[in-house]
Coordinates of C-alpha atoms in Angstrom, one line a residue:
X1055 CA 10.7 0.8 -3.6
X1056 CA 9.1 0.0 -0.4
X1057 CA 10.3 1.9 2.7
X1058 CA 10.3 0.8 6.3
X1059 CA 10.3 2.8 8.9
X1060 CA 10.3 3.1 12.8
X1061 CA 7.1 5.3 14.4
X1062 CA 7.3 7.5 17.1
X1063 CA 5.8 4.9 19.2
X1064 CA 8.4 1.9 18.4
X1065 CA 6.2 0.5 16.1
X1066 CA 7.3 0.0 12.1
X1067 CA 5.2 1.0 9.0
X1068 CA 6.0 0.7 5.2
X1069 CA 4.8 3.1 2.1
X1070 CA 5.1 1.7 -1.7
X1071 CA 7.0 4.4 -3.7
X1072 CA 6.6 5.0 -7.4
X1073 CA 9.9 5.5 -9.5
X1074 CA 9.0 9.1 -9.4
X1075 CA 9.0 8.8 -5.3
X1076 CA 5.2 9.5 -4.9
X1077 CA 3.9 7.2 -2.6
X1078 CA 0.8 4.6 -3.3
X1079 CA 0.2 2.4 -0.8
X1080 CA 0.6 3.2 2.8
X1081 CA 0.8 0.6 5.4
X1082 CA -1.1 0.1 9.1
X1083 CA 1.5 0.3 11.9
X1084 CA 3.0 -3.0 13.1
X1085 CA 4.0 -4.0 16.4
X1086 CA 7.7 -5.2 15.4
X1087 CA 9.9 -5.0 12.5
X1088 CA 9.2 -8.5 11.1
X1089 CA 5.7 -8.3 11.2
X1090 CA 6.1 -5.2 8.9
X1091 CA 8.2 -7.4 6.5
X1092 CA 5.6 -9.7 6.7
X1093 CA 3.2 -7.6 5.6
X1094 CA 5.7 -6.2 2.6
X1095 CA 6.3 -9.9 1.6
X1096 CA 2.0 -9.7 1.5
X1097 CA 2.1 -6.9 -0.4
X1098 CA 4.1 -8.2 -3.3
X1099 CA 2.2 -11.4 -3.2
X1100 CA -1.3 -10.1 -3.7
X1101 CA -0.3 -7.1 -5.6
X1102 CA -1.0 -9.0 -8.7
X1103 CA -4.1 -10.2 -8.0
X1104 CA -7.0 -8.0 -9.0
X1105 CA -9.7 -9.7 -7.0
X1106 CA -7.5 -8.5 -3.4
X1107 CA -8.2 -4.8 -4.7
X1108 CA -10.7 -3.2 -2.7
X1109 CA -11.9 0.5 -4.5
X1110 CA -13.6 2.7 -2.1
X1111 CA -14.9 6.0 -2.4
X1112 CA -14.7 8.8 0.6
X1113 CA -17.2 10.7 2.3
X1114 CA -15.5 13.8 0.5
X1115 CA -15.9 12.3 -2.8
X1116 CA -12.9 11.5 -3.2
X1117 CA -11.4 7.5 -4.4
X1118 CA -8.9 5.6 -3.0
X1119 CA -8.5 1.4 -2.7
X1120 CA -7.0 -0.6 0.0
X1121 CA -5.0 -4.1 -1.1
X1122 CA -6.3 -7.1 0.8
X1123 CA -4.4 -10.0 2.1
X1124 CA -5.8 -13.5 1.3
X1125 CA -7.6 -13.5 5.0
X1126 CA -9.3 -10.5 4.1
X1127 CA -7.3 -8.0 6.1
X1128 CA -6.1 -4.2 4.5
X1129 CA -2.3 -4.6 4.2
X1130 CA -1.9 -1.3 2.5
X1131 CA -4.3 1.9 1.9
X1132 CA -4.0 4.5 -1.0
X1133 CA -3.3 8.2 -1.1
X1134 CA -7.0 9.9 -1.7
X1135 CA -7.7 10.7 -5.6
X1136 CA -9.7 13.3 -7.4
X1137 CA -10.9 11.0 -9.7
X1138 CA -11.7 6.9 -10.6
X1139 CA -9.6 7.1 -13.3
X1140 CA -6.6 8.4 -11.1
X1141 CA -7.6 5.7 -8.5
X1142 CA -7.2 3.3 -11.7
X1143 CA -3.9 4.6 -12.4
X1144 CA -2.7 3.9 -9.2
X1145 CA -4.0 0.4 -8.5
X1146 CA -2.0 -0.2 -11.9
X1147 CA 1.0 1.3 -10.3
X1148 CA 0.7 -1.1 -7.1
X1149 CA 0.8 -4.1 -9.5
X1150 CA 3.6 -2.7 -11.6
X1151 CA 6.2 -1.7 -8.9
X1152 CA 5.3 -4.1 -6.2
X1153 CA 6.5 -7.4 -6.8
X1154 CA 9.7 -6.3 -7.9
X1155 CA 10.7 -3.4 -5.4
X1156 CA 13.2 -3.9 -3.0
X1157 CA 13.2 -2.6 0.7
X1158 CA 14.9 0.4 2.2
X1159 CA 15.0 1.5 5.5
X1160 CA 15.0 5.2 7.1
X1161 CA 17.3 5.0 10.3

């Protein structure tokens, strides 16, 4: 399930929810609601493409991956992950649940 919701500072910004509700893939902030969509509707079509996942590994050791749109740009990040294998695990998630989730909105 992907949810939208409204920032403190008017903009919009989505997270990718596992069936289980942990989240794995967080969005950048977007000026207006559309975009936002936008970049949901981006999400679901690269998702499934393993060339558009970017793996990464933090200064604190610690893995994560951001999804790329087809112009190169990060249209979602990762929670951080203790391991590659975790990391793994979740990029498999964003391929599973993406393209089929549906969209709800926190008012």
């Amino acid at each position: 399930m992907f949810e939208l919701k409204k920032n403190t500072k008017g903009g919009f910004h989505f997270t990718l929810k596992a069936k289980n509700g942990q989240v794995i893939l967080s969005s950048e902030a977007y000026s207006s609601k559309s975009a936002a969509e936008n970049g949901i509707a981006s999400v679901k079509k690269n998702a499934q493409d393993e060339t558009k996942f970017e793996r990464k590994t933090a200064k604190n050791g610690k893995f994560y991956f951001n999804l790329k749109a087809g112009n190169g740009q990060i249209i979602g990040t990762s929670q951080m992950y203790a391991s590659e294998a975790g990391m793994e695990n979740g990029i498999d998630s964003v391929k599973n649940n993406a393209p089929g989730a549906g969209i709800g909105e926190e008012p």
